[in-house]
Amino acid sequence: MIETLFANGKIVTPDGVIDGDVLVEDGLITDIGANLKTSGEIVDCAGSLIGPGLVDIHVHFREPGQEWKEDIGSGSAAAAAGGFTAVVAMPNTEPAIDAGHLARFVSDRGREEGLVEVVSAGAVTMGREGTKLAHLDELWAAGVRIFSDDGDSVADAGLLRRAMEYLAEIGGVVAQHPEDRGLTRGGHMHEGTVSSRLGMAGLPALAEETVVARDLALVRLTGVRYHVQHVSTSGTLELVSRAKDEGLPVTAEVTPHHLMLDHREVQRMNPDVKMYPPLRQPADIEAIRKGLVEGTIDVVATDHAPHAAHEKDVPFEDAPRGIIGLETAAAVVNTAVGLQPVEFFQRMSVGPARIGGLDDQGRWLEPGGRAHLVVFDPSSPWTPETFASRAENSPFVGRPLQGRVVATMYDGRLTFRDGKVQR
Amino acid sequence: MKHFLNTDDMTREDLESLLDLSEEFVEVLDRTIPKVPALRGKTVAMLFFEPSTRTRLSFERAAKALSADTMSFSPSTSSLSKGESLKDTALTIKAMGADALVVRHKSTGAQWRIADWTGLPVLNAGDGAHQHPTQALLDALTIRQHFGTLDGLRIAIVGDIRHSRVARSDISTFSALGAEVTLVAPSTLLPVDLEGWPVKVAGSIDDVLDVDVIYLLRIQAERGGASVFPSLPEYVSRFGMTRERFGRLQENAIVMHPGPMNRGVEIAPEVADHPRARILEQVSNGVAVRMAVLFRLLGGEVHDD
């Protein structure tokens, strides 16, 4: 019997935080209480929260096809280091995940690495090309629950309608990266005061909002579960809020970076702040933070997007979009928003697991449950310097943050401890 | 001065001191032997990643008039076409012994990155639609030569301001030197958000014919194809400096253009050739201004042979 005792922590439950210990035996939580004893390993949790392992429904692990940026092994390590026990990998790999065997390949590779549950999202259209439906049934049978052409919107409303009708029937979630390419063509950053000064073409806020507005009309028609990826503008937030009031089956996510950084960061023209959707205005940040606190935005998702150092070591406009986020997510959210512990785990574990259909994940800790958990010290200052990810394209390098992951346990095994991923 | 990248952060004193130094080089260029040994032994590398004739030749002439050696690079025949990164190209040229880099690049901020990578003094000869600071200096010098000062002058910049690095550098420079700047363009060619810009905006060139300086920007014919205005004739009817409009300008007003011109589009041929069009003076002043900037960066002493 393998035992691990998480001692003297603040255990987060839906009813509040209780001081105590969590005992794990052979992959299961067997006891929660005070002064528990063990003959096994002890993780000192003094000052730290103990909660369900974090879940990220929006990562890019680049495998298959772009393993020089990241692979499922290095991505899993980054997830473990960030306190995550499950991730949903986006299907914009090479080839795109548009058929069952490809989705199985991703989850099998995740199991082989054994650091975190890896589930693939499925493409909505073949090759993410926006012209023909992907093998939606096959993907569903392979365990896919979230369908997205992430990186691109499904632009063709007729095709999207058919995908929605089909997925409404089988129960899948359509997750949209909302970006109207007609409005963003040539753009590299938020369209506004800073882009105007720099002479760069911009991605206007309304390029996101018009797609969401159109999609919501289709959701009303089809009844499909619809998830807005990386909400970045106050206008999108408003649309989501109204859709929820109306009772539409809509959820939304926000990235940690959109909660903390605004478009003025781009003044330095450093590619580590280049991503789509771009960093927006301070007023957007304020609205989105509020939306996350109030629950209009259901979850945090990182959009962890690794790129090799040489790919980002170019002028801003020539750089690929995307930044990594798994390892800094908890600290950035904690620093930017300061959620109550229950809300923190609701937005970063329980909520994402429900949207992603990850039945085993995002469960409040209780005896008999699978041991997926994280120990997070919200008061520990931390300045990120190095990463377990293969990539280091993070704007948070050298930026003082508040909060640090102390330990991560996936399925009863410590995957991260003492600042190191435990392979 | 370590680099010369941007006019936005330059004070009136910085600008005036560079203009004063430029005047000294105007005088040098007027001599029988228009050359000083100020930068003898220095090597200036010209990295024009975007095609350019006038700016590049102007910088070469400036460097040579200061007795510097020059190295040149052109993207079509270079290792860039073999897939070399910008960083490796810059480091390679540094390793050959360049003392300063003059860089033009289509991407905003490329010069800032090159400055970081190489640690060499970098002169921005144009980045994206962002900045073209030596153009702003030569424009200011040309205006100052005609009016004695920019203080209190009214200057209208007409044309594709949204995509113009010249306009961005000119606006901050003219305004720092005390001029009042008005932008004249269809809204599709204005920057999307002008909050904080020291400018007024007018919707037709007819609204600004009483200014002291009309500064015309090149209209790229292909922009019509990108549907930013309906057609060239329609552009000319609202924004073109026709002969008729030229006749309505103040007697002492001047017309400027950064080149290359589209005769018959933004500027009528008769206007381009008129003595109060200062376009060739701008070109001549470009050499003196670039001498001044090179001299400041590479820190020589001015003395006669």
PDB file of N, CA, C and O in Angstrom, chain A residues 291-353:
ATOM      1  N   GLY A 291     -16.373  39.626 -14.620  1.00  0.00           N
ATOM      2  CA  GLY A 291     -17.120  38.506 -15.199  1.00  0.00           C
ATOM      3  C   GLY A 291     -16.685  37.171 -14.635  1.00  0.00           C
ATOM      4  O   GLY A 291     -17.505  36.266 -14.425  1.00  0.00           O
ATOM      5  N   LEU A 292     -15.395  37.040 -14.375  1.00  0.00           N
ATOM      6  CA  LEU A 292     -14.888  35.781 -13.811  1.00  0.00           C
ATOM      7  C   LEU A 292     -15.320  35.634 -12.354  1.00  0.00           C
ATOM      8  O   LEU A 292     -15.726  34.559 -11.914  1.00  0.00           O
ATOM      9  N   VAL A 293     -15.244  36.723 -11.607  1.00  0.00           N
ATOM     10  CA  VAL A 293     -15.644  36.674 -10.197  1.00  0.00           C
ATOM     11  C   VAL A 293     -17.130  36.327 -10.089  1.00  0.00           C
ATOM     12  O   VAL A 293     -17.531  35.478  -9.293  1.00  0.00           O
ATOM     13  N   GLU A 294     -17.925  36.971 -10.938  1.00  0.00           N
ATOM     14  CA  GLU A 294     -19.377  36.770 -10.843  1.00  0.00           C
ATOM     15  C   GLU A 294     -19.844  35.473 -11.483  1.00  0.00           C
ATOM     16  O   GLU A 294     -20.985  35.050 -11.283  1.00  0.00           O
ATOM     17  N   GLY A 295     -18.992  34.873 -12.315  1.00  0.00           N
ATOM     18  CA  GLY A 295     -19.344  33.589 -12.914  1.00  0.00           C
ATOM     19  C   GLY A 295     -19.931  33.676 -14.311  1.00  0.00           C
ATOM     20  O   GLY A 295     -20.284  32.652 -14.891  1.00  0.00           O
ATOM     21  N   THR A 296     -20.049  34.890 -14.856  1.00  0.00           N
ATOM     22  CA  THR A 296     -20.458  34.995 -16.263  1.00  0.00           C
ATOM     23  C   THR A 296     -19.438  34.267 -17.123  1.00  0.00           C
ATOM     24  O   THR A 296     -19.780  33.566 -18.071  1.00  0.00           O
ATOM     25  N   ILE A 297     -18.174  34.452 -16.781  1.00  0.00           N
ATOM     26  CA  ILE A 297     -17.122  33.611 -17.368  1.00  0.00           C
ATOM     27  C   ILE A 297     -16.955  32.428 -16.422  1.00  0.00           C
ATOM     28  O   ILE A 297     -16.666  32.596 -15.240  1.00  0.00           O
ATOM     29  N   ASP A 298     -17.172  31.219 -16.971  1.00  0.00           N
ATOM     30  CA  ASP A 298     -17.238  30.037 -16.132  1.00  0.00           C
ATOM     31  C   ASP A 298     -15.873  29.561 -15.668  1.00  0.00           C
ATOM     32  O   ASP A 298     -15.737  29.083 -14.547  1.00  0.00           O
ATOM     33  N   VAL A 299     -14.895  29.666 -16.581  1.00  0.00           N
ATOM     34  CA  VAL A 299     -13.624  29.001 -16.286  1.00  0.00           C
ATOM     35  C   VAL A 299     -12.433  29.796 -16.804  1.00  0.00           C
ATOM     36  O   VAL A 299     -12.543  30.625 -17.706  1.00  0.00           O
ATOM     37  N   VAL A 300     -11.272  29.456 -16.226  1.00  0.00           N
ATOM     38  CA  VAL A 300      -9.991  29.927 -16.751  1.00  0.00           C
ATOM     39  C   VAL A 300      -9.419  28.806 -17.616  1.00  0.00           C
ATOM     40  O   VAL A 300      -9.491  27.633 -17.253  1.00  0.00           O
ATOM     41  N   ALA A 301      -8.907  29.155 -18.763  1.00  0.00           N
ATOM     42  CA  ALA A 301      -8.203  28.192 -19.616  1.00  0.00           C
ATOM     43  C   ALA A 301      -6.984  28.900 -20.165  1.00  0.00           C
ATOM     44  O   ALA A 301      -7.041  30.092 -20.480  1.00  0.00           O
ATOM     45  N   THR A 302      -5.861  28.181 -20.263  1.00  0.00           N
ATOM     46  CA  THR A 302      -4.603  28.921 -20.495  1.00  0.00           C
ATOM     47  C   THR A 302      -4.342  29.285 -21.949  1.00  0.00           C
ATOM     48  O   THR A 302      -3.635  30.231 -22.224  1.00  0.00           O
ATOM     49  N   ASP A 303      -4.841  28.498 -22.914  1.00  0.00           N
ATOM     50  CA  ASP A 303      -4.403  28.643 -24.310  1.00  0.00           C
ATOM     51  C   ASP A 303      -2.883  28.511 -24.397  1.00  0.00           C
ATOM     52  O   ASP A 303      -2.234  29.205 -25.183  1.00  0.00           O
ATOM     53  N   HIS A 304      -2.354  27.611 -23.561  1.00  0.00           N
ATOM     54  CA  HIS A 304      -0.914  27.307 -23.553  1.00  0.00           C
ATOM     55  C   HIS A 304      -0.445  27.020 -24.986  1.00  0.00           C
ATOM     56  O   HIS A 304      -0.828  26.019 -25.574  1.00  0.00           O
ATOM     57  N   ALA A 305       0.369  27.916 -25.530  1.00  0.00           N
ATOM     58  CA  ALA A 305       0.746  27.827 -26.950  1.00  0.00           C
ATOM     59  C   ALA A 305       2.260  27.950 -27.097  1.00  0.00           C
ATOM     60  O   ALA A 305       2.795  29.043 -27.290  1.00  0.00           O
ATOM     61  N   PRO A 306       2.942  26.823 -27.001  1.00  0.00           N
ATOM     62  CA  PRO A 306       4.407  26.873 -27.035  1.00  0.00           C
ATOM     63  C   PRO A 306       4.961  27.122 -28.438  1.00  0.00           C
ATOM     64  O   PRO A 306       4.409  26.640 -29.434  1.00  0.00           O
ATOM     65  N   HIS A 307       6.029  27.899 -28.491  1.00  0.00           N
ATOM     66  CA  HIS A 307       6.800  28.073 -29.723  1.00  0.00           C
ATOM     67  C   HIS A 307       8.271  28.012 -29.349  1.00  0.00           C
ATOM     68  O   HIS A 307       8.661  28.412 -28.251  1.00  0.00           O
ATOM     69  N   ALA A 308       9.087  27.541 -30.300  1.00  0.00           N
ATOM     70  CA  ALA A 308      10.527  27.446 -30.041  1.00  0.00           C
ATOM     71  C   ALA A 308      11.120  28.850 -29.934  1.00  0.00           C
ATOM     72  O   ALA A 308      10.616  29.800 -30.529  1.00  0.00           O
ATOM     73  N   ALA A 309      12.225  28.942 -29.182  1.00  0.00           N
ATOM     74  CA  ALA A 309      12.847  30.246 -28.932  1.00  0.00           C
ATOM     75  C   ALA A 309      13.177  30.961 -30.240  1.00  0.00           C
ATOM     76  O   ALA A 309      12.910  32.155 -30.387  1.00  0.00           O
ATOM     77  N   HIS A 310      13.730  30.235 -31.199  1.00  0.00           N
ATOM     78  CA  HIS A 310      14.145  30.917 -32.442  1.00  0.00           C
ATOM     79  C   HIS A 310      12.941  31.420 -33.231  1.00  0.00           C
ATOM     80  O   HIS A 310      13.053  32.380 -33.990  1.00  0.00           O
ATOM     81  N   GLU A 311      11.793  30.783 -33.041  1.00  0.00           N
ATOM     82  CA  GLU A 311      10.604  31.230 -33.778  1.00  0.00           C
ATOM     83  C   GLU A 311      10.086  32.560 -33.242  1.00  0.00           C
ATOM     84  O   GLU A 311       9.474  33.351 -33.960  1.00  0.00           O
ATOM     85  N   LYS A 312      10.311  32.802 -31.957  1.00  0.00           N
ATOM     86  CA  LYS A 312       9.858  34.053 -31.347  1.00  0.00           C
ATOM     87  C   LYS A 312      10.956  35.129 -31.377  1.00  0.00           C
ATOM     88  O   LYS A 312      10.689  36.291 -31.098  1.00  0.00           O
ATOM     89  N   ASP A 313      12.191  34.731 -31.710  1.00  0.00           N
ATOM     90  CA  ASP A 313      13.293  35.697 -31.673  1.00  0.00           C
ATOM     91  C   ASP A 313      13.389  36.433 -33.013  1.00  0.00           C
ATOM     92  O   ASP A 313      14.377  36.341 -33.740  1.00  0.00           O
ATOM     93  N   VAL A 314      12.314  37.115 -33.339  1.00  0.00           N
ATOM     94  CA  VAL A 314      12.158  37.825 -34.618  1.00  0.00           C
ATOM     95  C   VAL A 314      11.354  39.092 -34.313  1.00  0.00           C
ATOM     96  O   VAL A 314      10.850  39.243 -33.199  1.00  0.00           O
ATOM     97  N   PRO A 315      11.202  39.990 -35.276  1.00  0.00           N
ATOM     98  CA  PRO A 315      10.349  41.153 -35.020  1.00  0.00           C
ATOM     99  C   PRO A 315       8.907  40.743 -34.705  1.00  0.00           C
ATOM    100  O   PRO A 315       8.443  39.678 -35.146  1.00  0.00           O
ATOM    101  N   PHE A 316       8.231  41.583 -33.959  1.00  0.00           N
ATOM    102  CA  PHE A 316       6.879  41.286 -33.456  1.00  0.00           C
ATOM    103  C   PHE A 316       5.940  40.779 -34.546  1.00  0.00           C
ATOM    104  O   PHE A 316       5.275  39.762 -34.402  1.00  0.00           O
ATOM    105  N   GLU A 317       5.906  41.518 -35.669  1.00  0.00           N
ATOM    106  CA  GLU A 317       4.942  41.153 -36.709  1.00  0.00           C
ATOM    107  C   GLU A 317       5.279  39.831 -37.382  1.00  0.00           C
ATOM    108  O   GLU A 317       4.409  39.204 -37.977  1.00  0.00           O
ATOM    109  N   ASP A 318       6.530  39.425 -37.320  1.00  0.00           N
ATOM    110  CA  ASP A 318       6.936  38.187 -37.984  1.00  0.00           C
ATOM    111  C   ASP A 318       6.824  36.976 -37.063  1.00  0.00           C
ATOM    112  O   ASP A 318       7.053  35.843 -37.488  1.00  0.00           O
ATOM    113  N   ALA A 319       6.507  37.216 -35.796  1.00  0.00           N
ATOM    114  CA  ALA A 319       6.497  36.128 -34.808  1.00  0.00           C
ATOM    115  C   ALA A 319       5.176  35.357 -34.862  1.00  0.00           C
ATOM    116  O   ALA A 319       4.124  35.932 -35.143  1.00  0.00           O
ATOM    117  N   PRO A 320       5.229  34.048 -34.577  1.00  0.00           N
ATOM    118  CA  PRO A 320       3.973  33.300 -34.458  1.00  0.00           C
ATOM    119  C   PRO A 320       3.228  33.752 -33.212  1.00  0.00           C
ATOM    120  O   PRO A 320       3.817  34.272 -32.268  1.00  0.00           O
ATOM    121  N   ARG A 321       1.917  33.567 -33.223  1.00  0.00           N
ATOM    122  CA  ARG A 321       1.114  34.002 -32.097  1.00  0.00           C
ATOM    123  C   ARG A 321       1.056  32.916 -31.032  1.00  0.00           C
ATOM    124  O   ARG A 321       1.145  31.739 -31.327  1.00  0.00           O
ATOM    125  N   GLY A 322       0.878  33.352 -29.808  1.00  0.00           N
ATOM    126  CA  GLY A 322       0.704  32.394 -28.726  1.00  0.00           C
ATOM    127  C   GLY A 322       1.781  32.494 -27.674  1.00  0.00           C
ATOM    128  O   GLY A 322       2.928  32.836 -27.965  1.00  0.00           O
ATOM    129  N   ILE A 323       1.378  32.219 -26.427  1.00  0.00           N
ATOM    130  CA  ILE A 323       2.326  32.183 -25.308  1.00  0.00           C
ATOM    131  C   ILE A 323       2.015  30.957 -24.453  1.00  0.00           C
ATOM    132  O   ILE A 323       0.899  30.441 -24.484  1.00  0.00           O
ATOM    133  N   ILE A 324       3.012  30.486 -23.707  1.00  0.00           N
ATOM    134  CA  ILE A 324       2.744  29.373 -22.798  1.00  0.00           C
ATOM    135  C   ILE A 324       2.033  29.906 -21.556  1.00  0.00           C
ATOM    136  O   ILE A 324       2.095  31.098 -21.262  1.00  0.00           O
ATOM    137  N   GLY A 325       1.359  29.012 -20.829  1.00  0.00           N
ATOM    138  CA  GLY A 325       0.593  29.511 -19.699  1.00  0.00           C
ATOM    139  C   GLY A 325       0.340  28.514 -18.580  1.00  0.00           C
ATOM    140  O   GLY A 325      -0.096  28.902 -17.497  1.00  0.00           O
ATOM    141  N   LEU A 326       0.606  27.232 -18.810  1.00  0.00           N
ATOM    142  CA  LEU A 326       0.225  26.235 -17.796  1.00  0.00           C
ATOM    143  C   LEU A 326       0.920  26.477 -16.460  1.00  0.00           C
ATOM    144  O   LEU A 326       0.303  26.383 -15.402  1.00  0.00           O
ATOM    145  N   GLU A 327       2.204  26.803 -16.515  1.00  0.00           N
ATOM    146  CA  GLU A 327       2.967  26.840 -15.265  1.00  0.00           C
ATOM    147  C   GLU A 327       2.734  28.105 -14.462  1.00  0.00           C
ATOM    148  O   GLU A 327       2.982  28.146 -13.256  1.00  0.00           O
ATOM    149  N   THR A 328       2.253  29.143 -15.128  1.00  0.00           N
ATOM    150  CA  THR A 328       2.036  30.410 -14.440  1.00  0.00           C
ATOM    151  C   THR A 328       0.557  30.688 -14.154  1.00  0.00           C
ATOM    152  O   THR A 328       0.228  31.674 -13.500  1.00  0.00           O
ATOM    153  N   ALA A 329      -0.328  29.812 -14.661  1.00  0.00           N
ATOM    154  CA  ALA A 329      -1.768  30.107 -14.624  1.00  0.00           C
ATOM    155  C   ALA A 329      -2.279  30.392 -13.211  1.00  0.00           C
ATOM    156  O   ALA A 329      -2.921  31.424 -12.964  1.00  0.00           O
ATOM    157  N   ALA A 330      -2.012  29.480 -12.291  1.00  0.00           N
ATOM    158  CA  ALA A 330      -2.569  29.632 -10.945  1.00  0.00           C
ATOM    159  C   ALA A 330      -2.070  30.924 -10.306  1.00  0.00           C
ATOM    160  O   ALA A 330      -2.843  31.679  -9.699  1.00  0.00           O
ATOM    161  N   ALA A 331      -0.776  31.188 -10.463  1.00  0.00           N
ATOM    162  CA  ALA A 331      -0.200  32.392  -9.851  1.00  0.00           C
ATOM    163  C   ALA A 331      -0.746  33.667 -10.501  1.00  0.00           C
ATOM    164  O   ALA A 331      -1.033  34.650  -9.813  1.00  0.00           O
ATOM    165  N   VAL A 332      -0.891  33.645 -11.817  1.00  0.00           N
ATOM    166  CA  VAL A 332      -1.377  34.846 -12.504  1.00  0.00           C
ATOM    167  C   VAL A 332      -2.831  35.135 -12.113  1.00  0.00           C
ATOM    168  O   VAL A 332      -3.188  36.279 -11.806  1.00  0.00           O
ATOM    169  N   VAL A 333      -3.652  34.093 -12.107  1.00  0.00           N
ATOM    170  CA  VAL A 333      -5.054  34.294 -11.719  1.00  0.00           C
ATOM    171  C   VAL A 333      -5.132  34.796 -10.281  1.00  0.00           C
ATOM    172  O   VAL A 333      -5.860  35.734  -9.962  1.00  0.00           O
ATOM    173  N   ASN A 334      -4.347  34.183  -9.429  1.00  0.00           N
ATOM    174  CA  ASN A 334      -4.329  34.567  -8.014  1.00  0.00           C
ATOM    175  C   ASN A 334      -3.867  36.011  -7.836  1.00  0.00           C
ATOM    176  O   ASN A 334      -4.419  36.765  -7.031  1.00  0.00           O
ATOM    177  N   THR A 335      -2.880  36.407  -8.625  1.00  0.00           N
ATOM    178  CA  THR A 335      -2.349  37.769  -8.533  1.00  0.00           C
ATOM    179  C   THR A 335      -3.334  38.780  -9.116  1.00  0.00           C
ATOM    180  O   THR A 335      -3.553  39.854  -8.552  1.00  0.00           O
ATOM    181  N   ALA A 336      -3.924  38.428 -10.265  1.00  0.00           N
ATOM    182  CA  ALA A 336      -4.746  39.398 -10.994  1.00  0.00           C
ATOM    183  C   ALA A 336      -6.129  39.561 -10.381  1.00  0.00           C
ATOM    184  O   ALA A 336      -6.689  40.653 -10.385  1.00  0.00           O
ATOM    185  N   VAL A 337      -6.701  38.482  -9.878  1.00  0.00           N
ATOM    186  CA  VAL A 337      -8.102  38.528  -9.487  1.00  0.00           C
ATOM    187  C   VAL A 337      -8.329  38.287  -7.993  1.00  0.00           C
ATOM    188  O   VAL A 337      -9.218  38.893  -7.399  1.00  0.00           O
ATOM    189  N   GLY A 338      -7.533  37.436  -7.390  1.00  0.00           N
ATOM    190  CA  GLY A 338      -7.718  37.178  -5.970  1.00  0.00           C
ATOM    191  C   GLY A 338      -9.086  36.597  -5.644  1.00  0.00           C
ATOM    192  O   GLY A 338      -9.843  37.130  -4.840  1.00  0.00           O
ATOM    193  N   LEU A 339      -9.435  35.492  -6.323  1.00  0.00           N
ATOM    194  CA  LEU A 339     -10.699  34.813  -6.046  1.00  0.00           C
ATOM    195  C   LEU A 339     -10.670  34.178  -4.657  1.00  0.00           C
ATOM    196  O   LEU A 339      -9.606  33.830  -4.144  1.00  0.00           O
ATOM    197  N   GLN A 340     -11.845  34.012  -4.056  1.00  0.00           N
ATOM    198  CA  GLN A 340     -11.956  33.208  -2.838  1.00  0.00           C
ATOM    199  C   GLN A 340     -11.560  31.773  -3.194  1.00  0.00           C
ATOM    200  O   GLN A 340     -11.754  31.337  -4.339  1.00  0.00           O
ATOM    201  N   PRO A 341     -11.028  31.020  -2.229  1.00  0.00           N
ATOM    202  CA  PRO A 341     -10.540  29.669  -2.557  1.00  0.00           C
ATOM    203  C   PRO A 341     -11.587  28.795  -3.263  1.00  0.00           C
ATOM    204  O   PRO A 341     -11.262  28.093  -4.220  1.00  0.00           O
ATOM    205  N   VAL A 342     -12.839  28.844  -2.822  1.00  0.00           N
ATOM    206  CA  VAL A 342     -13.846  27.980  -3.445  1.00  0.00           C
ATOM    207  C   VAL A 342     -14.048  28.386  -4.910  1.00  0.00           C
ATOM    208  O   VAL A 342     -14.098  27.544  -5.811  1.00  0.00           O
ATOM    209  N   GLU A 343     -14.141  29.703  -5.151  1.00  0.00           N
ATOM    210  CA  GLU A 343     -14.311  30.176  -6.532  1.00  0.00           C
ATOM    211  C   GLU A 343     -13.071  29.856  -7.381  1.00  0.00           C
ATOM    212  O   GLU A 343     -13.178  29.520  -8.554  1.00  0.00           O
ATOM    213  N   PHE A 344     -11.911  29.990  -6.760  1.00  0.00           N
ATOM    214  CA  PHE A 344     -10.667  29.675  -7.481  1.00  0.00           C
ATOM    215  C   PHE A 344     -10.727  28.253  -8.037  1.00  0.00           C
ATOM    216  O   PHE A 344     -10.468  28.020  -9.231  1.00  0.00           O
ATOM    217  N   PHE A 345     -11.102  27.301  -7.185  1.00  0.00           N
ATOM    218  CA  PHE A 345     -11.144  25.910  -7.651  1.00  0.00           C
ATOM    219  C   PHE A 345     -12.366  25.640  -8.534  1.00  0.00           C
ATOM    220  O   PHE A 345     -12.323  24.781  -9.412  1.00  0.00           O
ATOM    221  N   GLN A 346     -13.432  26.379  -8.300  1.00  0.00           N
ATOM    222  CA  GLN A 346     -14.585  26.255  -9.198  1.00  0.00           C
ATOM    223  C   GLN A 346     -14.181  26.639 -10.632  1.00  0.00           C
ATOM    224  O   GLN A 346     -14.477  25.920 -11.587  1.00  0.00           O
ATOM    225  N   ARG A 347     -13.447  27.757 -10.772  1.00  0.00           N
ATOM    226  CA  ARG A 347     -13.116  28.263 -12.104  1.00  0.00           C
ATOM    227  C   ARG A 347     -11.950  27.516 -12.748  1.00  0.00           C
ATOM    228  O   ARG A 347     -11.785  27.545 -13.957  1.00  0.00           O
ATOM    229  N   MET A 348     -11.109  26.921 -11.920  1.00  0.00           N
ATOM    230  CA  MET A 348      -9.893  26.325 -12.481  1.00  0.00           C
ATOM    231  C   MET A 348      -9.868  24.806 -12.420  1.00  0.00           C
ATOM    232  O   MET A 348      -8.921  24.181 -12.903  1.00  0.00           O
ATOM    233  N   SER A 349     -10.896  24.190 -11.825  1.00  0.00           N
ATOM    234  CA  SER A 349     -10.890  22.728 -11.736  1.00  0.00           C
ATOM    235  C   SER A 349     -12.276  22.147 -11.969  1.00  0.00           C
ATOM    236  O   SER A 349     -12.509  21.447 -12.953  1.00  0.00           O
ATOM    237  N   VAL A 350     -13.200  22.473 -11.073  1.00  0.00           N
ATOM    238  CA  VAL A 350     -14.538  21.867 -11.150  1.00  0.00           C
ATOM    239  C   VAL A 350     -15.261  22.290 -12.441  1.00  0.00           C
ATOM    240  O   VAL A 350     -15.747  21.435 -13.195  1.00  0.00           O
ATOM    241  N   GLY A 351     -15.282  23.586 -12.696  1.00  0.00           N
ATOM    242  CA  GLY A 351     -15.983  24.104 -13.880  1.00  0.00           C
ATOM    243  C   GLY A 351     -15.422  23.552 -15.185  1.00  0.00           C
ATOM    244  O   GLY A 351     -16.171  23.021 -16.020  1.00  0.00           O
ATOM    245  N   PRO A 352     -14.114  23.665 -15.380  1.00  0.00           N
ATOM    246  CA  PRO A 352     -13.545  23.150 -16.631  1.00  0.00           C
ATOM    247  C   PRO A 352     -13.787  21.652 -16.819  1.00  0.00           C
ATOM    248  O   PRO A 352     -14.039  21.201 -17.944  1.00  0.00           O
ATOM    249  N   ALA A 353     -13.710  20.880 -15.726  1.00  0.00           N
ATOM    250  CA  ALA A 353     -13.913  19.428 -15.859  1.00  0.00           C
ATOM    251  C   ALA A 353     -15.328  19.124 -16.328  1.00  0.00           C
ATOM    252  O   ALA A 353     -15.551  18.222 -17.141  1.00  0.00           O
TER     253      ALA A 353
END
